[in-house]
mmCIF file of C-alpha atoms in Angstrom:
data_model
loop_
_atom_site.group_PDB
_atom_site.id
_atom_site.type_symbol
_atom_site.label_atom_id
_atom_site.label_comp_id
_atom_site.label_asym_id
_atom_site.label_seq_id
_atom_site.Cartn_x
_atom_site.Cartn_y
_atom_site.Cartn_z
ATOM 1 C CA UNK R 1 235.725 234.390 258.411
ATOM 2 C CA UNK R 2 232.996 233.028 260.594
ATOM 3 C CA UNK R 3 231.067 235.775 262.083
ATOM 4 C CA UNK R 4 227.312 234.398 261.650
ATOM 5 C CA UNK R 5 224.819 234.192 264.555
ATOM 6 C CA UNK R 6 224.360 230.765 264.182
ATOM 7 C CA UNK R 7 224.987 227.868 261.645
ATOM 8 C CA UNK R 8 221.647 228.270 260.049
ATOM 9 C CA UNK R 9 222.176 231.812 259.281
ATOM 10 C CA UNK R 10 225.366 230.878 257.652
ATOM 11 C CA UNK R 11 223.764 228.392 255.383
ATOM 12 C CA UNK R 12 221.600 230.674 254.333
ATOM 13 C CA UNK R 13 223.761 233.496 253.479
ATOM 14 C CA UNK R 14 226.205 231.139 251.736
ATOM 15 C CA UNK R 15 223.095 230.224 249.561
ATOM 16 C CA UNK R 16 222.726 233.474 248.557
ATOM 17 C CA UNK R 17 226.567 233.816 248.164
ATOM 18 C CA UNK R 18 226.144 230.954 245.958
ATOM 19 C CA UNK R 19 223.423 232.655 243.312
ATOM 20 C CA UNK R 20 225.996 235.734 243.071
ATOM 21 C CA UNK R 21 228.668 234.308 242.211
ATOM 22 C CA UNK R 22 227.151 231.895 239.308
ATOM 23 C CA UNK R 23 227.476 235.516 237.593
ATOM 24 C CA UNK R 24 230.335 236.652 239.058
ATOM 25 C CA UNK R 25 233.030 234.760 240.191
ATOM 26 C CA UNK R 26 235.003 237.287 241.902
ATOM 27 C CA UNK R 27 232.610 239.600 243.806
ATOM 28 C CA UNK R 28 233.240 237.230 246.950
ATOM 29 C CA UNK R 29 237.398 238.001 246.588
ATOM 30 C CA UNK R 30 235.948 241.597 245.682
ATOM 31 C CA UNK R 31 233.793 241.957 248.593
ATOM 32 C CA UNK R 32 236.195 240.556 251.431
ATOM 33 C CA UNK R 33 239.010 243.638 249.889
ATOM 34 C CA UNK R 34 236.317 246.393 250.503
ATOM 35 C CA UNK R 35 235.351 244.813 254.091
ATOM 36 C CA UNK R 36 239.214 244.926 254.566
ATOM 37 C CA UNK R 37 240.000 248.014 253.432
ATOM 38 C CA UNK R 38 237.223 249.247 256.096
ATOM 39 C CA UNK R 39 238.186 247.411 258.947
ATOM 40 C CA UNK R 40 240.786 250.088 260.339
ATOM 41 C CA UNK R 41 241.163 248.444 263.376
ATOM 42 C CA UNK R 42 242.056 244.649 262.504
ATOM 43 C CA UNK R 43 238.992 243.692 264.402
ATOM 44 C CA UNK R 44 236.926 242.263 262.307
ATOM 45 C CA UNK R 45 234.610 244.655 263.287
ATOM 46 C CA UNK R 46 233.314 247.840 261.455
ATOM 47 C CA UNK R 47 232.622 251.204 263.693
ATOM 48 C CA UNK R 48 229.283 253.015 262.617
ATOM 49 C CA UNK R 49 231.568 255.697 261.235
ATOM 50 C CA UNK R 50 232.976 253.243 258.152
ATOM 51 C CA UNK R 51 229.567 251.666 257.630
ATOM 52 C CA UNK R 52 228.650 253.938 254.719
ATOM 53 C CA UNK R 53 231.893 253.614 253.083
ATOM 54 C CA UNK R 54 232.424 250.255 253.296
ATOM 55 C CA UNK R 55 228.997 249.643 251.958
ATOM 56 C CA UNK R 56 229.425 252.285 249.164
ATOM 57 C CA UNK R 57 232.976 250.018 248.181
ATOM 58 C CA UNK R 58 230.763 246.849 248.135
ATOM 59 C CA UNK R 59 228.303 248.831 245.798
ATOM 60 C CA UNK R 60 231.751 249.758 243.709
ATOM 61 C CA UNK R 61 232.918 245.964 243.781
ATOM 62 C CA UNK R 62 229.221 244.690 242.220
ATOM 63 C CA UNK R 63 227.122 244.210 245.258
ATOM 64 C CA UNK R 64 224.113 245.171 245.798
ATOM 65 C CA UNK R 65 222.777 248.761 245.709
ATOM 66 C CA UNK R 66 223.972 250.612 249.166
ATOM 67 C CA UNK R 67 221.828 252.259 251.435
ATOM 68 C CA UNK R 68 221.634 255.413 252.099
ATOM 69 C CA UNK R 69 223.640 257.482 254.997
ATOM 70 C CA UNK R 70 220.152 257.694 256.857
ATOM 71 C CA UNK R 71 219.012 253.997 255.925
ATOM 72 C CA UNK R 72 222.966 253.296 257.242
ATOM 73 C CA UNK R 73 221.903 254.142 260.948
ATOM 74 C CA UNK R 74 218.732 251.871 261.254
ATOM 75 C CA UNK R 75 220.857 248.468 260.156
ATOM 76 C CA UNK R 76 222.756 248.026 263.487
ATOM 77 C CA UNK R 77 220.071 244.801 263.999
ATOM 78 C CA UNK R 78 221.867 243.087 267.072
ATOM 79 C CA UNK R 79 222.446 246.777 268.638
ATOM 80 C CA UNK R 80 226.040 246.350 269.199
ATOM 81 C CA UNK R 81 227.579 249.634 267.140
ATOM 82 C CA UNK R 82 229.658 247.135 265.286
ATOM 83 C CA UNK R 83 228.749 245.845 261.350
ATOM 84 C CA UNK R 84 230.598 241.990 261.220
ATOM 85 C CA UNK R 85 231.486 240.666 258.264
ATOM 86 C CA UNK R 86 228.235 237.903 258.331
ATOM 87 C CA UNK R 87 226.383 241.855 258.663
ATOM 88 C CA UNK R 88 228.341 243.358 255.806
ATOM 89 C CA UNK R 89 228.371 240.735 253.567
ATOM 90 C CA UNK R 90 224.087 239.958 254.113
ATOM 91 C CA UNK R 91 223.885 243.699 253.106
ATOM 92 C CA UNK R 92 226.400 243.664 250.183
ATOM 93 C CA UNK R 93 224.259 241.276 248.535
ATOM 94 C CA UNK R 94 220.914 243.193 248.909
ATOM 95 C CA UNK R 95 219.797 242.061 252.280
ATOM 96 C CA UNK R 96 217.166 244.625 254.195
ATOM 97 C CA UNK R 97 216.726 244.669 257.801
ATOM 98 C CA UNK R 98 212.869 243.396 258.808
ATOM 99 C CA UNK R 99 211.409 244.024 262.053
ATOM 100 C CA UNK R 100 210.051 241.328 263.792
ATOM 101 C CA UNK R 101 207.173 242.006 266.557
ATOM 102 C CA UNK R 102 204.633 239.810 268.851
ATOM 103 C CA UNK R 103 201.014 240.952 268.693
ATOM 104 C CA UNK R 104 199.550 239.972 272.314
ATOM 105 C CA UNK R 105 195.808 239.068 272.168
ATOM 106 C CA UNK R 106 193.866 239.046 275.471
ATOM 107 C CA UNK R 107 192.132 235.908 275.710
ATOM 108 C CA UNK R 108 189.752 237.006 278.453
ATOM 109 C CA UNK R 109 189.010 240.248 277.194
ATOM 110 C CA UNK R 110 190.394 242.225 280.088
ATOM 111 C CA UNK R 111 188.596 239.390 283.325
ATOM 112 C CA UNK R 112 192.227 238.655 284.105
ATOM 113 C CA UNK R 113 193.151 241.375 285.195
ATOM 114 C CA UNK R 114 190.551 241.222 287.958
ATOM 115 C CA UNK R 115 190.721 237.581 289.499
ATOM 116 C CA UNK R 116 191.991 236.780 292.803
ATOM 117 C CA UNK R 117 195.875 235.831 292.448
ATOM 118 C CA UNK R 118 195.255 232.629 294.876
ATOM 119 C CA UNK R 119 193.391 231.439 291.994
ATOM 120 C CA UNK R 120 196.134 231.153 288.954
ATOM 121 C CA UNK R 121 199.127 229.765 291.506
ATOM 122 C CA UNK R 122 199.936 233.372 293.237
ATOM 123 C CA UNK R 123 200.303 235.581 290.080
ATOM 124 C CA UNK R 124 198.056 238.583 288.788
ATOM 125 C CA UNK R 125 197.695 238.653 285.128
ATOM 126 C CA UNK R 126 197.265 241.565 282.481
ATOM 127 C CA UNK R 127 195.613 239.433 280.389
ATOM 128 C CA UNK R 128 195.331 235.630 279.112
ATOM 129 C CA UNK R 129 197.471 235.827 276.439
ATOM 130 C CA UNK R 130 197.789 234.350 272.961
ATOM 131 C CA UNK R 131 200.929 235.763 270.749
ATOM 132 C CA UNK R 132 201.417 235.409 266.818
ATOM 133 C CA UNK R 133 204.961 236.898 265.865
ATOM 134 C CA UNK R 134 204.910 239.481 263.019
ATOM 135 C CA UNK R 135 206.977 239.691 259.887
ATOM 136 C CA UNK R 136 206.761 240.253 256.157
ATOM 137 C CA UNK R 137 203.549 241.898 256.411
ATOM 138 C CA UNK R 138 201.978 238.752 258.133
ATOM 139 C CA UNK R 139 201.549 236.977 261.294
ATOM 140 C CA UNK R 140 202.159 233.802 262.099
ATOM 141 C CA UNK R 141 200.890 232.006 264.966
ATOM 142 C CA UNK R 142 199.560 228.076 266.380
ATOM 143 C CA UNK R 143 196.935 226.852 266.955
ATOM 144 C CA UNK R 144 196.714 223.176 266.011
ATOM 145 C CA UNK R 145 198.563 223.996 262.941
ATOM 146 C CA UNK R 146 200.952 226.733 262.006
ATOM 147 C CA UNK R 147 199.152 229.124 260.011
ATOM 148 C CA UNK R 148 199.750 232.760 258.673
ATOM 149 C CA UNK R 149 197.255 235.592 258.660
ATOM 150 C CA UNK R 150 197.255 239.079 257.155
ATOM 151 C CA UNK R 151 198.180 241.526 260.107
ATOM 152 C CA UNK R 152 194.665 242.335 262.048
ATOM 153 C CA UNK R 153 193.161 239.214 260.479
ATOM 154 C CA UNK R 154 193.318 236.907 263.183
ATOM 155 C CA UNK R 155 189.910 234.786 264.441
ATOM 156 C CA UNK R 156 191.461 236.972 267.954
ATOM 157 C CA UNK R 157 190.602 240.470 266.190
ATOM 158 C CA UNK R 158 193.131 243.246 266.654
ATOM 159 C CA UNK R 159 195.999 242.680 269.867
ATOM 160 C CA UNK R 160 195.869 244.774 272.669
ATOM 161 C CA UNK R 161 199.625 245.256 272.409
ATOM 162 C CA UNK R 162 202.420 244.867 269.697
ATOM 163 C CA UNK R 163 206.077 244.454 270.932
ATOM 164 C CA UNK R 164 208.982 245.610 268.813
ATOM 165 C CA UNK R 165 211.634 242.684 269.618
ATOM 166 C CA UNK R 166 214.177 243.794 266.940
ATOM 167 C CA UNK R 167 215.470 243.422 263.343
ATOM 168 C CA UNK R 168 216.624 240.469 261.511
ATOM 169 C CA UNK R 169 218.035 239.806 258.431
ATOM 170 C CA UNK R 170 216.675 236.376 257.770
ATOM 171 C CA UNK R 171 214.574 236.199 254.436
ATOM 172 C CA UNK R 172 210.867 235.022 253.955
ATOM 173 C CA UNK R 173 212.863 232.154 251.911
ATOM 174 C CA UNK R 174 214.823 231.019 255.013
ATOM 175 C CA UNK R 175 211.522 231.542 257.318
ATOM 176 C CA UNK R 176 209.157 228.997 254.957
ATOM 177 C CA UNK R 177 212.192 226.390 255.226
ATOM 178 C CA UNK R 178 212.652 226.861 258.524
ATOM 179 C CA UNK R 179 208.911 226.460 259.394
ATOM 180 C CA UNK R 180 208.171 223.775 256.759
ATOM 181 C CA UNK R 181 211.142 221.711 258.207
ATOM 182 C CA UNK R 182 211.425 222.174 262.239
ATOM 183 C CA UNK R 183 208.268 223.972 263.041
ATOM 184 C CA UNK R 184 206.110 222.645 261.396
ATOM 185 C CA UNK R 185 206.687 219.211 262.821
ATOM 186 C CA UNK R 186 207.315 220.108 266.089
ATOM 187 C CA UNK R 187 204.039 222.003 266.630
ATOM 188 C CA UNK R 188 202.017 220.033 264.399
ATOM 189 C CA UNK R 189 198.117 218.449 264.274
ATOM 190 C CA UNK R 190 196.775 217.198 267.845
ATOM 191 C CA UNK R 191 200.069 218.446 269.990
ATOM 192 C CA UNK R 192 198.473 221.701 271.147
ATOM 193 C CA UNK R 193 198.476 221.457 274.609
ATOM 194 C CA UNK R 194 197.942 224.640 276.926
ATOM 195 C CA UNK R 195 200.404 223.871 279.014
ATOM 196 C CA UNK R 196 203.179 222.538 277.364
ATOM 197 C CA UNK R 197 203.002 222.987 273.445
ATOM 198 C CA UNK R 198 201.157 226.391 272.747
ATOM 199 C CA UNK R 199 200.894 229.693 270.776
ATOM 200 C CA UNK R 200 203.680 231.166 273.412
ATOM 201 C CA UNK R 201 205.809 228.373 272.880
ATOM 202 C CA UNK R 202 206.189 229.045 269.144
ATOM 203 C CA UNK R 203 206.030 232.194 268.974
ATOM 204 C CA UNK R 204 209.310 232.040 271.200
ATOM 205 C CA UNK R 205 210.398 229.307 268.898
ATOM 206 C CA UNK R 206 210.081 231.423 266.196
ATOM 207 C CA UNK R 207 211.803 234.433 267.268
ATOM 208 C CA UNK R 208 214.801 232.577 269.035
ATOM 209 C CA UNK R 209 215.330 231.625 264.981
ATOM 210 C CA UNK R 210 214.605 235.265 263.693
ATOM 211 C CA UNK R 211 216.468 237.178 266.295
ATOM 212 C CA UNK R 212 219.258 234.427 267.041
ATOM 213 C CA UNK R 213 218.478 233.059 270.648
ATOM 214 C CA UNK R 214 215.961 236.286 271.809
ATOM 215 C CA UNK R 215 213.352 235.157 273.421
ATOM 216 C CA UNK R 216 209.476 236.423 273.956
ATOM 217 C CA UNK R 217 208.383 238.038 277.223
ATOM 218 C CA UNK R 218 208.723 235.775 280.215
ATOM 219 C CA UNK R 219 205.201 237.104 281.761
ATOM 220 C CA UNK R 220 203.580 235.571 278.454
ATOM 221 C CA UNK R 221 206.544 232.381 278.056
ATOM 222 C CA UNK R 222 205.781 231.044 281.662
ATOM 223 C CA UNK R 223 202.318 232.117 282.552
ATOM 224 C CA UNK R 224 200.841 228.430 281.769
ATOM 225 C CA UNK R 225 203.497 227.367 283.905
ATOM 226 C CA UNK R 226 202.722 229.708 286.635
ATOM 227 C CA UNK R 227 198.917 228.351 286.557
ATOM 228 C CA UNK R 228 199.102 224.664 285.553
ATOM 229 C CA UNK R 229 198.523 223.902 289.067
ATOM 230 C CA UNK R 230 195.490 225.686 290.135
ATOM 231 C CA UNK R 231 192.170 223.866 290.482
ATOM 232 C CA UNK R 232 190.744 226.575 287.330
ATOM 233 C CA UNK R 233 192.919 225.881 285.056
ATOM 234 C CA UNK R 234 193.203 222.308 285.480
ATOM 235 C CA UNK R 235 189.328 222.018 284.706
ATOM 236 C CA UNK R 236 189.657 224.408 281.773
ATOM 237 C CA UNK R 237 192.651 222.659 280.073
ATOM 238 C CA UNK R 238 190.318 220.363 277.951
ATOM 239 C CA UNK R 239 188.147 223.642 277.088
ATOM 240 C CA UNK R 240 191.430 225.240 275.748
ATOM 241 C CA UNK R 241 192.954 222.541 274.201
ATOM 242 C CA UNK R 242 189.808 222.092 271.908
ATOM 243 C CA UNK R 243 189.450 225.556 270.885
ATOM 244 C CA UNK R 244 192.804 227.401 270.959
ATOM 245 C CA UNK R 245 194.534 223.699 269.332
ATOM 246 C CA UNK R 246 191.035 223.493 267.039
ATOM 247 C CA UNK R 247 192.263 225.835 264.192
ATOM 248 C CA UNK R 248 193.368 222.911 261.916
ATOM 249 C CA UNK R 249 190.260 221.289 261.689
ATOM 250 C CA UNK R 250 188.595 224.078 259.744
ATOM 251 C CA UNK R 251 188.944 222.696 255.986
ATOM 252 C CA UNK R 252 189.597 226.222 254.938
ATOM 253 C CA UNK R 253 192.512 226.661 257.247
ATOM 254 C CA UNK R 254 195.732 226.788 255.592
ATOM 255 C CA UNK R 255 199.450 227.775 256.650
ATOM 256 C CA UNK R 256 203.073 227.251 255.916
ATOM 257 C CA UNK R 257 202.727 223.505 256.212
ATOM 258 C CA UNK R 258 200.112 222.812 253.968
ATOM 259 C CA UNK R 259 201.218 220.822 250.543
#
Protein backbone atom coordinates (compact mmCIF):
# COMPACT_ATOMS: atom_id res chain seq x y z
CA UNK A 1 0.00 0.00 0.00
CA UNK A 2 1.28 3.44 -0.78
CA UNK A 3 -0.93 5.98 0.68
CA UNK A 4 1.76 8.57 2.18
CA UNK A 5 1.70 12.32 1.41
CA UNK A 6 4.91 12.31 0.08
CA UNK A 7 8.13 10.11 -0.09
CA UNK A 8 9.62 11.71 2.93
CA UNK A 9 6.73 10.96 5.05
CA UNK A 10 7.01 7.42 4.00
CA UNK A 11 10.58 7.14 5.03
CA UNK A 12 9.84 8.25 8.06
CA UNK A 13 7.01 6.15 9.02
CA UNK A 14 8.81 3.06 7.67
CA UNK A 15 11.56 4.07 10.25
CA UNK A 16 9.33 3.85 12.84
CA UNK A 17 7.81 0.63 11.30
CA UNK A 18 11.25 -0.54 11.48
CA UNK A 19 11.83 -0.03 15.57
CA UNK A 20 8.39 -2.05 16.04
CA UNK A 21 8.97 -4.72 14.47
CA UNK A 22 12.70 -5.47 15.92
CA UNK A 23 10.19 -6.66 18.83
CA UNK A 24 7.62 -7.91 16.97
CA UNK A 25 7.80 -9.36 13.81
CA UNK A 26 4.28 -9.72 12.99
CA UNK A 27 2.44 -6.57 14.18
CA UNK A 28 2.99 -5.17 10.48
CA UNK A 29 0.97 -8.60 8.99
CA UNK A 30 -1.19 -7.90 12.26
CA UNK A 31 -1.86 -4.38 11.61
CA UNK A 32 -2.65 -4.51 7.72
CA UNK A 33 -5.67 -7.55 8.93
CA UNK A 34 -7.27 -4.96 11.38
CA UNK A 35 -6.99 -2.02 8.63
CA UNK A 36 -8.67 -4.71 6.38
CA UNK A 37 -11.12 -5.91 8.37
CA UNK A 38 -12.20 -2.03 8.68
CA UNK A 39 -12.12 -1.06 5.29
CA UNK A 40 -15.87 -2.09 4.43
CA UNK A 41 -15.80 -0.54 1.33
CA UNK A 42 -12.57 -1.93 -0.57
CA UNK A 43 -11.40 1.60 -0.77
CA UNK A 44 -8.62 1.83 0.95
CA UNK A 45 -10.19 4.34 2.76
CA UNK A 46 -11.70 4.32 6.35
CA UNK A 47 -15.18 6.40 7.00
CA UNK A 48 -15.08 8.39 10.41
CA UNK A 49 -17.63 5.85 11.58
CA UNK A 50 -14.86 2.72 11.62
CA UNK A 51 -12.09 4.97 12.89
CA UNK A 52 -12.54 3.94 16.52
CA UNK A 53 -12.79 0.38 15.77
CA UNK A 54 -10.23 -0.03 13.57
CA UNK A 55 -7.95 1.77 15.91
CA UNK A 56 -9.24 -0.22 18.97
CA UNK A 57 -8.22 -3.69 16.59
CA UNK A 58 -4.72 -2.12 16.08
CA UNK A 59 -4.59 -1.61 19.98
CA UNK A 60 -5.80 -5.56 20.09
CA UNK A 61 -3.04 -6.57 17.42
CA UNK A 62 -0.02 -4.73 19.70
CA UNK A 63 -0.05 -1.21 18.49
CA UNK A 64 0.02 1.50 20.20
CA UNK A 65 -2.50 2.62 22.85
CA UNK A 66 -5.86 3.95 20.90
CA UNK A 67 -7.37 7.10 21.36
CA UNK A 68 -10.22 7.80 22.69
CA UNK A 69 -13.83 8.15 20.81
CA UNK A 70 -13.48 12.03 21.48
CA UNK A 71 -9.58 12.18 20.73
CA UNK A 72 -10.93 9.92 17.43
CA UNK A 73 -12.71 13.11 15.94
CA UNK A 74 -9.77 15.67 16.17
CA UNK A 75 -7.23 13.20 14.00
CA UNK A 76 -8.84 13.80 10.55
CA UNK A 77 -5.35 16.08 9.88
CA UNK A 78 -5.75 16.55 5.98
CA UNK A 79 -9.69 17.23 6.59
CA UNK A 80 -10.85 14.78 4.13
CA UNK A 81 -13.38 12.42 6.46
CA UNK A 82 -11.29 9.54 5.30
CA UNK A 83 -8.32 7.72 7.72
CA UNK A 84 -5.68 6.05 4.80
CA UNK A 85 -3.72 3.45 5.63
CA UNK A 86 -0.24 5.90 5.79
CA UNK A 87 -3.04 7.71 8.63
CA UNK A 88 -3.90 4.45 10.33
CA UNK A 89 -0.81 2.91 10.42
CA UNK A 90 1.18 6.55 11.86
CA UNK A 91 -1.52 6.22 14.63
CA UNK A 92 -1.25 2.43 15.27
CA UNK A 93 2.19 2.96 16.21
CA UNK A 94 1.63 5.86 18.71
CA UNK A 95 1.67 8.81 16.42
CA UNK A 96 -0.30 12.16 17.86
CA UNK A 97 -1.60 14.77 15.69
CA UNK A 98 0.48 18.35 16.34
CA UNK A 99 -0.80 21.55 15.25
CA UNK A 100 1.29 23.59 13.35
CA UNK A 101 0.68 27.59 13.34
CA UNK A 102 2.55 30.92 11.95
CA UNK A 103 2.95 33.67 14.53
CA UNK A 104 2.89 37.05 12.34
CA UNK A 105 5.07 39.82 13.89
CA UNK A 106 4.49 43.41 12.67
CA UNK A 107 7.68 44.78 11.74
CA UNK A 108 6.54 48.40 11.71
CA UNK A 109 4.55 48.31 14.66
CA UNK A 110 1.25 49.13 13.05
CA UNK A 111 3.03 52.45 10.31
CA UNK A 112 2.03 50.10 7.51
CA UNK A 113 -1.03 50.18 7.75
CA UNK A 114 -1.05 53.93 7.16
CA UNK A 115 1.37 54.62 4.10
CA UNK A 116 0.29 55.68 0.80
CA UNK A 117 -0.17 52.41 -1.47
CA UNK A 118 1.81 54.29 -4.48
CA UNK A 119 4.62 53.87 -2.22
CA UNK A 120 5.07 49.82 -1.75
CA UNK A 121 4.16 49.05 -5.74
CA UNK A 122 0.14 49.65 -5.41
CA UNK A 123 -0.63 47.47 -2.30
CA UNK A 124 -1.85 48.52 1.32
CA UNK A 125 -0.34 46.50 4.00
CA UNK A 126 -1.61 45.28 7.55
CA UNK A 127 1.61 45.16 8.67
CA UNK A 128 5.43 44.43 7.65
CA UNK A 129 5.53 41.09 8.44
CA UNK A 130 8.03 38.60 9.83
CA UNK A 131 6.57 34.82 10.44
CA UNK A 132 8.23 31.96 12.64
CA UNK A 133 6.07 28.67 12.24
CA UNK A 134 5.02 27.02 15.54
CA UNK A 135 5.32 23.45 16.69
CA UNK A 136 6.38 21.29 19.60
CA UNK A 137 6.05 24.01 21.97
CA UNK A 138 8.61 26.19 19.95
CA UNK A 139 9.03 28.44 17.11
CA UNK A 140 11.18 28.35 14.57
CA UNK A 141 12.03 31.07 12.34
CA UNK A 142 15.28 32.83 9.99
CA UNK A 143 17.04 35.18 10.31
CA UNK A 144 20.60 34.61 9.11
CA UNK A 145 20.44 31.28 10.65
CA UNK A 146 17.63 28.94 11.49
CA UNK A 147 17.04 29.18 15.03
CA UNK A 148 14.27 28.02 17.56
CA UNK A 149 12.78 30.06 20.36
CA UNK A 150 10.42 29.25 23.22
CA UNK A 151 6.86 30.49 22.06
CA UNK A 152 6.68 34.47 23.01
CA UNK A 153 10.48 34.53 23.18
CA UNK A 154 11.32 36.01 20.06
CA UNK A 155 13.85 39.37 19.85
CA UNK A 156 10.06 40.46 17.85
CA UNK A 157 8.10 40.16 21.34
CA UNK A 158 4.66 38.60 21.20
CA UNK A 159 2.84 38.37 17.26
CA UNK A 160 0.02 40.32 16.56
CA UNK A 161 -1.64 37.26 15.05
CA UNK A 162 -1.26 33.37 15.21
CA UNK A 163 -2.71 31.29 12.28
CA UNK A 164 -3.91 27.75 12.81
CA UNK A 165 -2.71 26.08 9.34
CA UNK A 166 -3.52 22.46 10.42
CA UNK A 167 -2.26 19.18 11.96
CA UNK A 168 0.54 17.02 11.03
CA UNK A 169 1.80 13.96 12.01
CA UNK A 170 5.45 14.46 11.33
CA UNK A 171 7.67 13.98 14.56
CA UNK A 172 10.19 16.51 16.18
CA UNK A 173 12.70 13.56 14.99
CA UNK A 174 11.73 13.95 11.29
CA UNK A 175 11.58 17.98 11.73
CA UNK A 176 15.51 18.23 13.19
CA UNK A 177 16.52 15.94 10.05
CA UNK A 178 14.66 17.68 7.85
CA UNK A 179 16.01 21.11 8.99
CA UNK A 180 19.58 19.92 9.71
CA UNK A 181 19.69 18.45 6.11
CA UNK A 182 17.61 20.78 3.50
CA UNK A 183 16.92 23.81 5.55
CA UNK A 184 19.46 24.40 7.06
CA UNK A 185 21.60 24.71 3.98
CA UNK A 186 19.34 26.31 1.94
CA UNK A 187 18.70 29.27 4.28
CA UNK A 188 21.98 29.36 5.78
CA UNK A 189 24.77 32.24 7.04
CA UNK A 190 24.92 35.48 4.67
CA UNK A 191 21.83 34.33 2.19
CA UNK A 192 19.20 36.42 3.97
CA UNK A 193 18.05 38.59 1.51
CA UNK A 194 14.64 40.59 1.93
CA UNK A 195 13.58 39.96 -1.16
CA UNK A 196 14.35 36.72 -2.19
CA UNK A 197 15.57 34.40 0.77
CA UNK A 198 13.64 35.53 4.00
CA UNK A 199 11.71 34.63 7.21
CA UNK A 200 8.42 34.18 4.79
CA UNK A 201 10.22 32.08 2.56
CA UNK A 202 10.98 29.46 5.23
CA UNK A 203 8.44 29.61 7.10
CA UNK A 204 6.52 28.46 3.83
CA UNK A 205 9.34 26.05 3.35
CA UNK A 206 8.72 24.68 6.46
CA UNK A 207 5.13 24.14 6.45
CA UNK A 208 4.93 22.85 2.73
CA UNK A 209 7.13 19.85 4.66
CA UNK A 210 4.82 19.75 7.84
CA UNK A 211 1.51 20.02 6.15
CA UNK A 212 2.53 18.21 2.74
CA UNK A 213 2.56 21.03 0.00
CA UNK A 214 0.28 23.85 2.24
CA UNK A 215 1.55 26.84 1.90
CA UNK A 216 1.67 30.24 4.22
CA UNK A 217 -0.58 33.20 3.45
CA UNK A 218 0.03 34.73 0.07
CA UNK A 219 -0.42 38.49 1.56
CA UNK A 220 2.75 37.61 3.80
CA UNK A 221 4.54 34.93 0.84
CA UNK A 222 4.53 37.74 -1.90
CA UNK A 223 4.53 41.03 -0.14
CA UNK A 224 8.49 41.54 -0.81
CA UNK A 225 7.59 40.78 -4.18
CA UNK A 226 4.82 43.19 -4.37
CA UNK A 227 7.37 46.04 -3.07
CA UNK A 228 10.82 45.12 -4.45
CA UNK A 229 10.29 47.75 -6.91
CA UNK A 230 9.46 50.85 -5.11
CA UNK A 231 12.07 53.57 -4.60
CA UNK A 232 11.52 52.80 -0.30
CA UNK A 233 12.22 49.65 -0.27
CA UNK A 234 14.97 49.56 -2.60
CA UNK A 235 16.92 52.07 -0.23
CA UNK A 236 15.93 50.06 2.83
CA UNK A 237 16.99 46.60 1.50
CA UNK A 238 20.61 46.98 2.91
CA UNK A 239 18.96 48.25 6.35
CA UNK A 240 16.95 44.92 6.40
CA UNK A 241 19.28 42.66 5.22
CA UNK A 242 21.70 43.64 8.15
CA UNK A 243 19.30 43.41 10.86
CA UNK A 244 16.50 40.93 10.05
CA UNK A 245 19.64 38.42 8.28
CA UNK A 246 21.98 39.68 11.52
CA UNK A 247 20.67 37.03 14.04
CA UNK A 248 23.64 34.62 13.44
CA UNK A 249 26.22 36.83 14.34
CA UNK A 250 25.23 37.01 17.99
CA UNK A 251 27.74 34.31 19.60
CA UNK A 252 24.93 33.29 21.84
CA UNK A 253 22.60 32.50 19.01
CA UNK A 254 21.98 28.96 18.53
CA UNK A 255 19.39 26.78 16.42
CA UNK A 256 18.81 23.49 14.76
CA UNK A 257 21.99 23.79 12.75
CA UNK A 258 24.40 24.38 15.24
CA UNK A 259 27.03 21.29 15.91
Amino acid sequence: RSSAPSHVASLGLNMRLREALKGDVGLLDRLQSAFEAADVDGNGLLPKGQWQAALSAATAAGGAKSASVADVTEIDVNEDGFMDYYEFLSFALGAEPMTVELALYDLSLGVARWVPPFLLGGHRFEGIWHSGVRIFQKEFWYGGIVLESDLDASPFGKPVRVINLGRTLRTRDELMEFLRNDLCVEFGPRNYDVFRMNCNHFSNELVQFLLHGKQIPEEVLRQPEWARDTKLTRTLRPILNRWLGGFGDDDRARGPCAA
